[in-house]
PDB file of C-alpha atoms in Angstrom:
ATOM      1  CA  UNK A  29       2.418  16.668  10.912  1.00 78.00           C
ATOM      2  CA  UNK A  30       2.583  12.984  10.089  1.00 86.00           C
ATOM      3  CA  UNK A  31       2.874  12.574   6.314  1.00 94.00           C
ATOM      4  CA  UNK A  32       0.968   9.303   5.988  1.00 97.00           C
ATOM      5  CA  UNK A  33      -1.440   7.551   8.345  1.00 97.00           C
ATOM      6  CA  UNK A  34      -2.789   4.096   7.571  1.00 98.00           C
ATOM      7  CA  UNK A  35      -5.952   2.544   8.961  1.00 98.00           C
ATOM      8  CA  UNK A  36      -8.287  -0.347   8.261  1.00 98.00           C
ATOM      9  CA  UNK A  37      -6.174  -3.323   9.186  1.00 98.00           C
ATOM     10  CA  UNK A  38      -7.510  -6.158  11.303  1.00 98.00           C
ATOM     11  CA  UNK A  39      -8.052  -9.878  11.588  1.00 98.00           C
ATOM     12  CA  UNK A  40     -10.175 -11.792   9.106  1.00 98.00           C
ATOM     13  CA  UNK A  41     -10.658 -15.350   8.015  1.00 98.00           C
ATOM     14  CA  UNK A  42      -9.389 -16.591   4.695  1.00 98.00           C
ATOM     15  CA  UNK A  43     -11.689 -15.507   1.903  1.00 98.00           C
ATOM     16  CA  UNK A  44     -12.652 -12.321   3.725  1.00 98.00           C
ATOM     17  CA  UNK A  45     -12.092  -8.688   2.775  1.00 98.00           C
ATOM     18  CA  UNK A  46     -10.510  -5.582   4.243  1.00 98.00           C
ATOM     19  CA  UNK A  47     -10.149  -2.032   3.004  1.00 98.00           C
ATOM     20  CA  UNK A  48      -7.056  -0.121   3.961  1.00 98.00           C
ATOM     21  CA  UNK A  49      -6.916   3.664   3.923  1.00 98.00           C
ATOM     22  CA  UNK A  50      -3.942   5.991   3.880  1.00 98.00           C
ATOM     23  CA  UNK A  51      -4.560   9.615   4.728  1.00 97.00           C
ATOM     24  CA  UNK A  52      -1.844  11.844   3.313  1.00 96.00           C
ATOM     25  CA  UNK A  53      -0.941  15.223   4.730  1.00 93.00           C
ATOM     26  CA  UNK A  54      -0.577  18.327   2.597  1.00 89.00           C
ATOM     27  CA  UNK A  55       3.119  17.692   2.140  1.00 92.00           C
ATOM     28  CA  UNK A  56       2.165  14.798  -0.160  1.00 93.00           C
ATOM     29  CA  UNK A  57       1.241  16.343  -3.497  1.00 91.00           C
ATOM     30  CA  UNK A  58      -1.232  14.732  -5.876  1.00 88.00           C
ATOM     31  CA  UNK A  59       1.579  14.258  -8.390  1.00 89.00           C
ATOM     32  CA  UNK A  60       3.553  11.993  -6.085  1.00 95.00           C
ATOM     33  CA  UNK A  61       3.720   8.285  -6.676  1.00 97.00           C
ATOM     34  CA  UNK A  62       1.981   6.392  -3.898  1.00 98.00           C
ATOM     35  CA  UNK A  63       1.733   2.759  -3.080  1.00 98.00           C
ATOM     36  CA  UNK A  64       1.074  -0.042  -0.671  1.00 98.00           C
ATOM     37  CA  UNK A  65       3.830  -2.321   0.592  1.00 98.00           C
ATOM     38  CA  UNK A  66       3.898  -5.115   3.127  1.00 98.00           C
ATOM     39  CA  UNK A  67       6.320  -6.963   5.351  1.00 98.00           C
ATOM     40  CA  UNK A  68       5.661 -10.324   6.938  1.00 97.00           C
ATOM     41  CA  UNK A  69       7.661 -11.543   9.947  1.00 93.00           C
ATOM     42  CA  UNK A  70      11.065 -12.761   8.874  1.00 95.00           C
ATOM     43  CA  UNK A  71      10.605 -11.553   5.307  1.00 97.00           C
ATOM     44  CA  UNK A  72      11.743  -8.534   3.352  1.00 97.00           C
ATOM     45  CA  UNK A  73       9.355  -5.704   2.586  1.00 97.00           C
ATOM     46  CA  UNK A  74       7.660  -6.149  -0.766  1.00 98.00           C
ATOM     47  CA  UNK A  75       5.542  -4.037  -3.056  1.00 98.00           C
ATOM     48  CA  UNK A  76       1.835  -4.770  -3.333  1.00 98.00           C
ATOM     49  CA  UNK A  77       0.430  -2.078  -5.639  1.00 98.00           C
ATOM     50  CA  UNK A  78       1.499   1.362  -6.814  1.00 97.00           C
ATOM     51  CA  UNK A  79      -0.055   4.412  -8.437  1.00 97.00           C
ATOM     52  CA  UNK A  80       2.164   6.514 -10.673  1.00 94.00           C
ATOM     53  CA  UNK A  81       2.257  10.282 -10.798  1.00 90.00           C
ATOM     54  CA  UNK A  82       0.041  10.240 -13.880  1.00 91.00           C
ATOM     55  CA  UNK A  83      -2.353   7.676 -12.429  1.00 91.00           C
ATOM     56  CA  UNK A  84      -0.953   4.482 -13.897  1.00 95.00           C
ATOM     57  CA  UNK A  85      -1.406   1.438 -11.685  1.00 96.00           C
ATOM     58  CA  UNK A  86       0.887  -1.498 -11.128  1.00 96.00           C
ATOM     59  CA  UNK A  87       0.012  -4.636  -9.188  1.00 97.00           C
ATOM     60  CA  UNK A  88       2.331  -7.365  -8.093  1.00 96.00           C
ATOM     61  CA  UNK A  89       1.353 -10.691  -9.579  1.00 96.00           C
ATOM     62  CA  UNK A  90       0.344 -12.269  -6.274  1.00 94.00           C
ATOM     63  CA  UNK A  91      -2.473  -9.731  -5.693  1.00 92.00           C
ATOM     64  CA  UNK A  92      -3.841  -9.320  -9.188  1.00 87.00           C
ATOM     65  CA  UNK A  93      -7.605  -9.879  -9.401  1.00 94.00           C
ATOM     66  CA  UNK A  94      -7.863  -9.777  -5.603  1.00 98.00           C
ATOM     67  CA  UNK A  95      -6.644  -6.336  -4.544  1.00 98.00           C
ATOM     68  CA  UNK A  96      -7.635  -2.938  -5.951  1.00 98.00           C
ATOM     69  CA  UNK A  97      -5.676   0.258  -5.342  1.00 98.00           C
ATOM     70  CA  UNK A  98      -7.377   3.602  -5.747  1.00 97.00           C
ATOM     71  CA  UNK A  99      -6.626   7.202  -4.993  1.00 95.00           C
ATOM     72  CA  UNK A 100      -8.911  10.051  -4.037  1.00 94.00           C
ATOM     73  CA  UNK A 101      -7.008  13.181  -5.010  1.00 90.00           C
ATOM     74  CA  UNK A 102      -9.655  15.494  -3.599  1.00 92.00           C
ATOM     75  CA  UNK A 103      -9.159  14.027  -0.126  1.00 93.00           C
ATOM     76  CA  UNK A 104      -5.516  13.041  -0.610  1.00 93.00           C
ATOM     77  CA  UNK A 105      -6.307   9.485   0.422  1.00 96.00           C
ATOM     78  CA  UNK A 106      -5.020   6.193  -0.919  1.00 98.00           C
ATOM     79  CA  UNK A 107      -7.022   2.983  -0.582  1.00 98.00           C
ATOM     80  CA  UNK A 108      -6.407  -0.718  -0.939  1.00 98.00           C
ATOM     81  CA  UNK A 109      -9.436  -2.960  -1.265  1.00 98.00           C
ATOM     82  CA  UNK A 110      -8.387  -6.502  -0.458  1.00 98.00           C
ATOM     83  CA  UNK A 111     -10.712  -9.377  -1.353  1.00 98.00           C
ATOM     84  CA  UNK A 112     -10.341 -13.127  -1.121  1.00 98.00           C
ATOM     85  CA  UNK A 113      -7.635 -12.750   1.480  1.00 98.00           C
ATOM     86  CA  UNK A 114      -5.267 -15.635   2.052  1.00 97.00           C
ATOM     87  CA  UNK A 115      -3.199 -16.621   5.074  1.00 97.00           C
ATOM     88  CA  UNK A 116      -0.060 -15.626   3.167  1.00 96.00           C
ATOM     89  CA  UNK A 117      -1.374 -12.050   2.954  1.00 98.00           C
ATOM     90  CA  UNK A 118      -0.723 -11.705   6.684  1.00 98.00           C
ATOM     91  CA  UNK A 119       1.714  -8.843   7.130  1.00 98.00           C
ATOM     92  CA  UNK A 120       2.170  -5.268   8.241  1.00 98.00           C
ATOM     93  CA  UNK A 121       0.937  -3.074   5.416  1.00 98.00           C
ATOM     94  CA  UNK A 122       2.564   0.270   4.776  1.00 98.00           C
ATOM     95  CA  UNK A 123       1.596   3.242   2.667  1.00 98.00           C
ATOM     96  CA  UNK A 124       4.388   5.224   1.035  1.00 98.00           C
ATOM     97  CA  UNK A 125       4.860   8.199  -1.253  1.00 98.00           C
ATOM     98  CA  UNK A 126       7.679   9.615  -3.317  1.00 97.00           C
ATOM     99  CA  UNK A 127       8.054  12.670  -5.541  1.00 96.00           C
ATOM    100  CA  UNK A 128      10.641  10.983  -7.751  1.00 95.00           C
ATOM    101  CA  UNK A 129       8.762   7.685  -8.207  1.00 93.00           C
ATOM    102  CA  UNK A 130      11.981   5.779  -7.749  1.00 94.00           C
ATOM    103  CA  UNK A 131      12.038   2.196  -8.943  1.00 92.00           C
ATOM    104  CA  UNK A 132      13.692   1.136  -5.698  1.00 95.00           C
ATOM    105  CA  UNK A 133      10.806   1.697  -3.348  1.00 96.00           C
ATOM    106  CA  UNK A 134      13.026   1.319  -0.304  1.00 96.00           C
ATOM    107  CA  UNK A 135      14.279   4.787  -1.174  1.00 97.00           C
ATOM    108  CA  UNK A 136      10.833   6.364  -1.200  1.00 97.00           C
ATOM    109  CA  UNK A 137      10.739   9.415   1.014  1.00 97.00           C
ATOM    110  CA  UNK A 138       7.542   9.144   3.020  1.00 97.00           C
ATOM    111  CA  UNK A 139       6.274   6.098   4.930  1.00 97.00           C
ATOM    112  CA  UNK A 140       3.384   5.511   7.272  1.00 97.00           C
ATOM    113  CA  UNK A 141       3.563   3.632  10.535  1.00 97.00           C
ATOM    114  CA  UNK A 142       1.817   0.576   9.116  1.00 97.00           C
ATOM    115  CA  UNK A 143      -1.397  -1.296   9.798  1.00 98.00           C
ATOM    116  CA  UNK A 144      -1.481  -4.992  10.656  1.00 98.00           C
ATOM    117  CA  UNK A 145      -3.455  -7.453   8.535  1.00 98.00           C
ATOM    118  CA  UNK A 146      -3.885 -10.970   9.903  1.00 98.00           C
ATOM    119  CA  UNK A 147      -5.633 -13.668   7.893  1.00 98.00           C
ATOM    120  CA  UNK A 148      -6.482 -16.951   9.563  1.00 98.00           C
ATOM    121  CA  UNK A 149      -6.976 -20.105   7.561  1.00 92.00           C
TER     122      UNK A 149
END
């Protein structure tokens, strides 16, 4: 059973919107921290937005007021609504989860396979 499966990526023009989904298997408990991360070609993976075990939300500065992270505990699904997309948002987007909510997200336990987002200017 694959722990996390992302979907919703695609190609859009600058200013457009996409909604990413991350379906979590039963191994991912509702108390786990979950988040969205991205990696552009030639760049290191970076955090985008995270949801804490108690529901707190943290956005990276570069996506504030444009992206919205949400979590449906009943369906064990994580979402990322992305509006006003920019060319620099082009990257592979990954969903991840961790029971310990470690600060160093590279150590998070569960990762999806990623979904590509391409924004043309």
